[in-house]
Coordinates of C-alpha atoms in Angstrom, one line a residue:
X1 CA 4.3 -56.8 20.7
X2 CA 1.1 -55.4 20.2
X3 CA -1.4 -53.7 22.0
X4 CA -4.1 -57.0 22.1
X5 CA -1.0 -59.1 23.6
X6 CA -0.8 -56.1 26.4
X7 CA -4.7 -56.6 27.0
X8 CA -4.6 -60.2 27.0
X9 CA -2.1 -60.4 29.7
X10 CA -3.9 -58.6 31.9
X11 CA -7.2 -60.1 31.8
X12 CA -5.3 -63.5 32.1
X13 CA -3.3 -61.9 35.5
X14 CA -6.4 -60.5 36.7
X15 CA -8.2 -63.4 36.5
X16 CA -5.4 -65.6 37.4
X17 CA -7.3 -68.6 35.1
X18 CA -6.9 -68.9 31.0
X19 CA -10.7 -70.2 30.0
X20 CA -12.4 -67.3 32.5
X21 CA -10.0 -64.7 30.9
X22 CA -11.1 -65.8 27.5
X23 CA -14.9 -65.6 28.0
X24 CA -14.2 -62.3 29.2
X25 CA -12.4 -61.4 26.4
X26 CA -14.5 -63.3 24.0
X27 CA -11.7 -65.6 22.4
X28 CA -11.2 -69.1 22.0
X29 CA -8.7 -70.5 25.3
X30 CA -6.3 -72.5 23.3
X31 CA -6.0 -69.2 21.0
X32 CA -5.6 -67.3 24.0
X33 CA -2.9 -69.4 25.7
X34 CA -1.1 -68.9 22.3
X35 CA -1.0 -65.4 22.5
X36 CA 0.1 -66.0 26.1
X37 CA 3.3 -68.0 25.1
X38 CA 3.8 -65.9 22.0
X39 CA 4.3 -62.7 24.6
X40 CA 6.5 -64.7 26.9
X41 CA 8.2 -65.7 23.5
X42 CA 8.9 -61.9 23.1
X43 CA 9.7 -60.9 26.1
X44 CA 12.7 -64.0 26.7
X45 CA 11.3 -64.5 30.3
X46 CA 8.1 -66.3 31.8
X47 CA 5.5 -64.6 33.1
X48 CA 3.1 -66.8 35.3
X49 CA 4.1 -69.8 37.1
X50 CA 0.9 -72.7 36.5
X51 CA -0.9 -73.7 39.6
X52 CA -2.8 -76.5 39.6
X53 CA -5.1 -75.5 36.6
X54 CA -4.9 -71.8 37.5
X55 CA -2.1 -69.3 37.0
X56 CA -0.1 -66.8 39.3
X57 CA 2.2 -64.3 38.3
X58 CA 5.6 -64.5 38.9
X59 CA 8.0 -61.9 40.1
X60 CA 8.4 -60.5 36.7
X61 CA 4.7 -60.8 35.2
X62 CA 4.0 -58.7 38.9
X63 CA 5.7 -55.9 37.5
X64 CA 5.2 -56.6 33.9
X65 CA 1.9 -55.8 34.9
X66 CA 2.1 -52.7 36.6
X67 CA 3.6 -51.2 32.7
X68 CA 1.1 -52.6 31.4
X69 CA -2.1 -51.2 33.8
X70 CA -0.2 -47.9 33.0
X71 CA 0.3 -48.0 29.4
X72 CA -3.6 -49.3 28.5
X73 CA -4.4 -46.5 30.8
X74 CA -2.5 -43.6 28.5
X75 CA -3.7 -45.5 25.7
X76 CA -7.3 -45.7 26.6
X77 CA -7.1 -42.0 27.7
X78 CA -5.6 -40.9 24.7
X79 CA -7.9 -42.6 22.7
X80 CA -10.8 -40.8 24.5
X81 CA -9.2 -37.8 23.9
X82 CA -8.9 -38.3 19.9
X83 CA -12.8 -39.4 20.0
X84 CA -13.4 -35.9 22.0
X85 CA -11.4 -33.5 19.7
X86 CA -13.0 -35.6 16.7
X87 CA -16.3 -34.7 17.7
X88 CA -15.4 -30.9 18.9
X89 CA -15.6 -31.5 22.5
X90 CA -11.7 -30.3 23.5
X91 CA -9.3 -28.7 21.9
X92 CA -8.5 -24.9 21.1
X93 CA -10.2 -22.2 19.0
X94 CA -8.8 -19.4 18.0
X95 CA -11.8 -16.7 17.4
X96 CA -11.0 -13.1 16.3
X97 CA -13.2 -10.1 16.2
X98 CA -13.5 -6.2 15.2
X99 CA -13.7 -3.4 17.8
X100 CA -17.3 -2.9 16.5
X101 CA -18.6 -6.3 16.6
X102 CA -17.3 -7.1 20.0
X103 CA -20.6 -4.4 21.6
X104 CA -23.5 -6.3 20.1
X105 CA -25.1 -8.8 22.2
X106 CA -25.1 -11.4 19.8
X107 CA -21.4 -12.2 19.9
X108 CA -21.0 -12.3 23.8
X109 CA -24.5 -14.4 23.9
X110 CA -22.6 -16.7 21.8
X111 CA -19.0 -16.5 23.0
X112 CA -20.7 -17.3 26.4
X113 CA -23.3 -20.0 25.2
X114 CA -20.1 -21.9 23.4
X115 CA -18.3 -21.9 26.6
X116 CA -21.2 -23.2 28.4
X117 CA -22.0 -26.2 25.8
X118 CA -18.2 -27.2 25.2
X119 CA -16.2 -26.1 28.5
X120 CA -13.8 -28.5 27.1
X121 CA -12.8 -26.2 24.4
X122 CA -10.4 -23.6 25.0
X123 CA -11.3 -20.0 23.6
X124 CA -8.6 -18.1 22.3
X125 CA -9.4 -14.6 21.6
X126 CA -8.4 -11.7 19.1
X127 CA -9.7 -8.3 18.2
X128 CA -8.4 -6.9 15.2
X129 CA -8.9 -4.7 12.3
X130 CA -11.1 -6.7 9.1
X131 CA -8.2 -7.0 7.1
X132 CA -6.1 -8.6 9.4
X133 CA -8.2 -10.8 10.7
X134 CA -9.3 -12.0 7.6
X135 CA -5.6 -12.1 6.6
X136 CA -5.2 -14.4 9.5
X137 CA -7.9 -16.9 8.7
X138 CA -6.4 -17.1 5.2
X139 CA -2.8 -18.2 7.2
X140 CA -4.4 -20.2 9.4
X141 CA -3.3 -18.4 12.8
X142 CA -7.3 -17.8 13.5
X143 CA -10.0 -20.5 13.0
X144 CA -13.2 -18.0 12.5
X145 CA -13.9 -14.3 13.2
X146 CA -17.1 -12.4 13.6
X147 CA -16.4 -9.8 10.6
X148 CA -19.0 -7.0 8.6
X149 CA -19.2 -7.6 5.2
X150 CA -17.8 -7.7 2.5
X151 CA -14.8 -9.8 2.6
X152 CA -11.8 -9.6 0.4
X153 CA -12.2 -13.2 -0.5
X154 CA -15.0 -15.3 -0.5
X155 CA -13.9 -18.1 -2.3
X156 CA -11.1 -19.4 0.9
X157 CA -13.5 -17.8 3.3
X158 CA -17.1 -18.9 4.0
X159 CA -19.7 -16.7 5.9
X160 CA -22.5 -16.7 7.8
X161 CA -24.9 -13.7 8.8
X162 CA -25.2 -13.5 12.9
X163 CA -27.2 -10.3 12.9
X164 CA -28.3 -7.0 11.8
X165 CA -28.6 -4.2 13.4
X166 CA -29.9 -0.4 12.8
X167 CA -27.5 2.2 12.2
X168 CA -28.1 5.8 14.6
X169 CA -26.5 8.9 14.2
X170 CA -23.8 9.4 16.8
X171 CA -24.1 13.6 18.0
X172 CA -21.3 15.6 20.3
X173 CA -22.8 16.5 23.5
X174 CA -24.4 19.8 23.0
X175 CA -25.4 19.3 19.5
X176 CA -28.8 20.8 18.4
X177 CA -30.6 17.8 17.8
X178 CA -29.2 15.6 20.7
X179 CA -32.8 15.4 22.3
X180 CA -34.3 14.3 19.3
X181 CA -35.8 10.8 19.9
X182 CA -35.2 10.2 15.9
X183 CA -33.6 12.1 13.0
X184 CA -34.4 12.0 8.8
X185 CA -31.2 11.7 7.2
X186 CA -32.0 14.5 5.2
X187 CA -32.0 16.4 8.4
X188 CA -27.9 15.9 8.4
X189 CA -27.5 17.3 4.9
X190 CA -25.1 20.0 6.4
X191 CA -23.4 18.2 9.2
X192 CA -19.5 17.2 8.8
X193 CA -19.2 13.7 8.7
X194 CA -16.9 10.9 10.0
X195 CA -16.2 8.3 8.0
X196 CA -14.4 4.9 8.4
X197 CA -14.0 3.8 5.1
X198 CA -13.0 -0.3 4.4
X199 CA -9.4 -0.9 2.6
X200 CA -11.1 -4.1 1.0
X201 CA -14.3 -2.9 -0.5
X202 CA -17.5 -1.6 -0.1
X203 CA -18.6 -1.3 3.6
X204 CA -20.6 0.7 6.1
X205 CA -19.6 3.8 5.1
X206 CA -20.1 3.2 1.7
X207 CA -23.5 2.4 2.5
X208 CA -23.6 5.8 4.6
X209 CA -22.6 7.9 1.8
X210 CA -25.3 5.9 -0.6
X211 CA -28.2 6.5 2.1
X212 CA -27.2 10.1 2.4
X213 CA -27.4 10.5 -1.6
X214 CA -30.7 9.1 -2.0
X215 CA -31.9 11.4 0.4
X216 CA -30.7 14.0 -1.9
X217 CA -27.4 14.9 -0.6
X218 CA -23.8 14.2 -0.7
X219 CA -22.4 13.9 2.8
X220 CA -19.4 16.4 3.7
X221 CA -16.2 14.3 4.8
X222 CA -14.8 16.2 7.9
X223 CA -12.5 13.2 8.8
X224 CA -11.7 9.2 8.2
X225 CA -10.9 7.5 10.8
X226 CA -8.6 3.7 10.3
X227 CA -11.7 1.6 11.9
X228 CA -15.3 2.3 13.4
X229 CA -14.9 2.2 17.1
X230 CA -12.5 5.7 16.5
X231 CA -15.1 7.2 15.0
X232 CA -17.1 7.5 18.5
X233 CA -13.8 8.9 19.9
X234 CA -13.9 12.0 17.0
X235 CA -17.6 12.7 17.9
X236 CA -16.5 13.0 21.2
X237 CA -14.2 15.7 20.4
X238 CA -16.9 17.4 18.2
X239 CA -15.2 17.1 14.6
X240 CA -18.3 15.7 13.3
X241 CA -21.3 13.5 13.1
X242 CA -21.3 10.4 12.2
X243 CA -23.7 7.1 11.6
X244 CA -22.4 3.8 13.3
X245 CA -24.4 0.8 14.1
X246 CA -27.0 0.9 17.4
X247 CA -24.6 -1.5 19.1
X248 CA -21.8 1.7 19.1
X249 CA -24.4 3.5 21.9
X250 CA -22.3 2.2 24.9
X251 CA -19.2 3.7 24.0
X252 CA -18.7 7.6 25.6
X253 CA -22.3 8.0 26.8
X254 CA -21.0 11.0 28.9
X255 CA -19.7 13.2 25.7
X256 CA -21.8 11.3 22.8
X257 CA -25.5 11.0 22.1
X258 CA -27.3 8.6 19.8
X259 CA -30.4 9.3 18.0
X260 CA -32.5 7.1 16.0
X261 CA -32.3 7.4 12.3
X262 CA -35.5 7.2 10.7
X263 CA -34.0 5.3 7.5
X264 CA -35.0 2.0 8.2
X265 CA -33.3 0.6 5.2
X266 CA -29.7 1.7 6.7
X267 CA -28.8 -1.2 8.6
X268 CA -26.0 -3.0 9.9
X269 CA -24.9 -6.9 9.4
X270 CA -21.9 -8.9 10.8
X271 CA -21.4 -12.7 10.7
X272 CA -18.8 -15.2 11.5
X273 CA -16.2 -16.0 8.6
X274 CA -14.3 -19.4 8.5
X275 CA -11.9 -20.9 5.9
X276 CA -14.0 -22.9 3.6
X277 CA -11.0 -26.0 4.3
X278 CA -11.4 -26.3 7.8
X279 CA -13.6 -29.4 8.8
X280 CA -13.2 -29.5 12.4
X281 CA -16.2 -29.7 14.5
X282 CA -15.2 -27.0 16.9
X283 CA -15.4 -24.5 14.0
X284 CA -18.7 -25.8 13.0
X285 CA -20.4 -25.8 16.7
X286 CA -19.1 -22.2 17.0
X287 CA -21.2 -21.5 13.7
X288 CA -24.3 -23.3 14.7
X289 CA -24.1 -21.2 18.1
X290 CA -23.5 -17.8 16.7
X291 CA -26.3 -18.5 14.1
X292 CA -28.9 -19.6 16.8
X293 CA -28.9 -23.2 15.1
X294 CA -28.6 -26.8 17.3
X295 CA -25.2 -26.7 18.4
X296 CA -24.9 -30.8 19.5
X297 CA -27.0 -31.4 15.7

């Protein structure tokens, strides 16, 4: 028995007449009545009593066709369904993100712009350190995650830039340049600083330390901190300064103070990473949101 025989049977009980059931269904009659009696065949039992040159069910094609309404119903919903998730319009994502990353505007504008374009989409969502998020696209357990570069591999991993950002210097309250409206970095030279060094590679802080040498100095490390949101916590407490990307400025407004940097070559960059083997279309309308391109293209 096969789905057609299901579809058949209905049209020919709902129209209760063979040749009007196969115009509707665009068939030949006398193929039609064939795949009538092949059906009955199957099933050991007759389903319509003839009338005259019509057709009425009988007690068992009345609730034959009850099943049947109700099977082509799943089926045609569940065939909907697989068209929807094939084109990215339901399903699940699983999106992860640093404590950093998660205060710039451009990841909530796009978090909320994907919601609003596919509502049909659950968001699933993770913040984590770099490593292990990344770790957890390799696996499998996240489908993308809005990361700072570098990443540890780029070969399972694609990426795509979703902004930059300036980087300020982050000052304890009470600090003798906290009502500057900008700072040199040369002006830092004897500060303590905090760094948040990547396990991975080269990262922000790297970049730090390479700004603060070509402004002639070499900056003095007063403490590293696991991840970059800490940092803000260890200015609070006045262990040091540190640099940290303009998003950082709402964390601890009442015991921190951000000043401009006047290096405008110290900047700040984050993206969205995805494994390079993942084809579905919810990853890629998440990518053409973050990155400001067409998401229904």
């Amino acid at each position: 028995m096969e789905l057609r025989h299901l579809r058949y049977f209905r049209a020919v009980a709902e129209d209760g007449h063979m040749t009007r059931a196969a115009e509707r269904l665009g068939i030949a009659q006398p193929a039609l009545s064939q795949q009538i009696r092949n059906l009955e065949e199957e099933l050991g039992v007759p389903l319509f009593d003839r009338v005259g040159r019509g057709l009425a069910l009988n007690e068992a094609g009345r609730l034959f066709l009850e099943e049947v309404r109700d099977v082509l119903v799943r089926v045609d919903g569940a065939a909907s369904l697989a068209r929807q998730a094939g084109r990215g319009e339901v399903g699940r994502l699983r999106v992860g993100f640093t404590a950093s990353t998660c205060f710039n505007p451009a990841v909530t504008e796009a978090l909320k712009a994907y919601r609003q374009t596919w509502p049909g989409v659950e968001l699933i969502l993770e913040e984590g350190r770099s490593s292990l998020l990344e770790a957890a696209l390799e696996q499998g357990t996240l489908d993308a995650a809005f990361l700072r570069p570098p990443l540890r591999s780029t070969e399972r991993l694609g990426f795509e830039l979703v902004a930059t950002e300036p980087m300020v210097a982050a000052l304890p309250v009470g600090h003798r340049h906290q009502g500057r409206s900008a700072l040199k970095l040369e002006e830092l030279r004897d500060e303590p600083f905090i760094l948040y060094p990547r396990a991975n590679g080269p990262g922000l802080s790297e970049n730090v330390v390479a700004a603060c040498q070509r402004a002639g100095f070499t900056p003095k490390v007063a403490q590293q901190t696991p991840q970059l949101a800490s940092t803000v916590n260890l200015v609070a407490a006045a262990i040091g300064i540190a640099i940290v990307p303009d998003c950082m400025r709402q964390l601890r407004p009442d015991s921190v103070r951000y000043v401009t940097l006047q290096d405008a070559a110290l900047k700040a960059e984050f993206g969205l990473a995805w494994r390079r083997d993942d084809r579905s279309r919810t990853v890629r309308h998440l990518i053409d949101t973050a990155t400001q391109a067409d998401p229904r293209g």
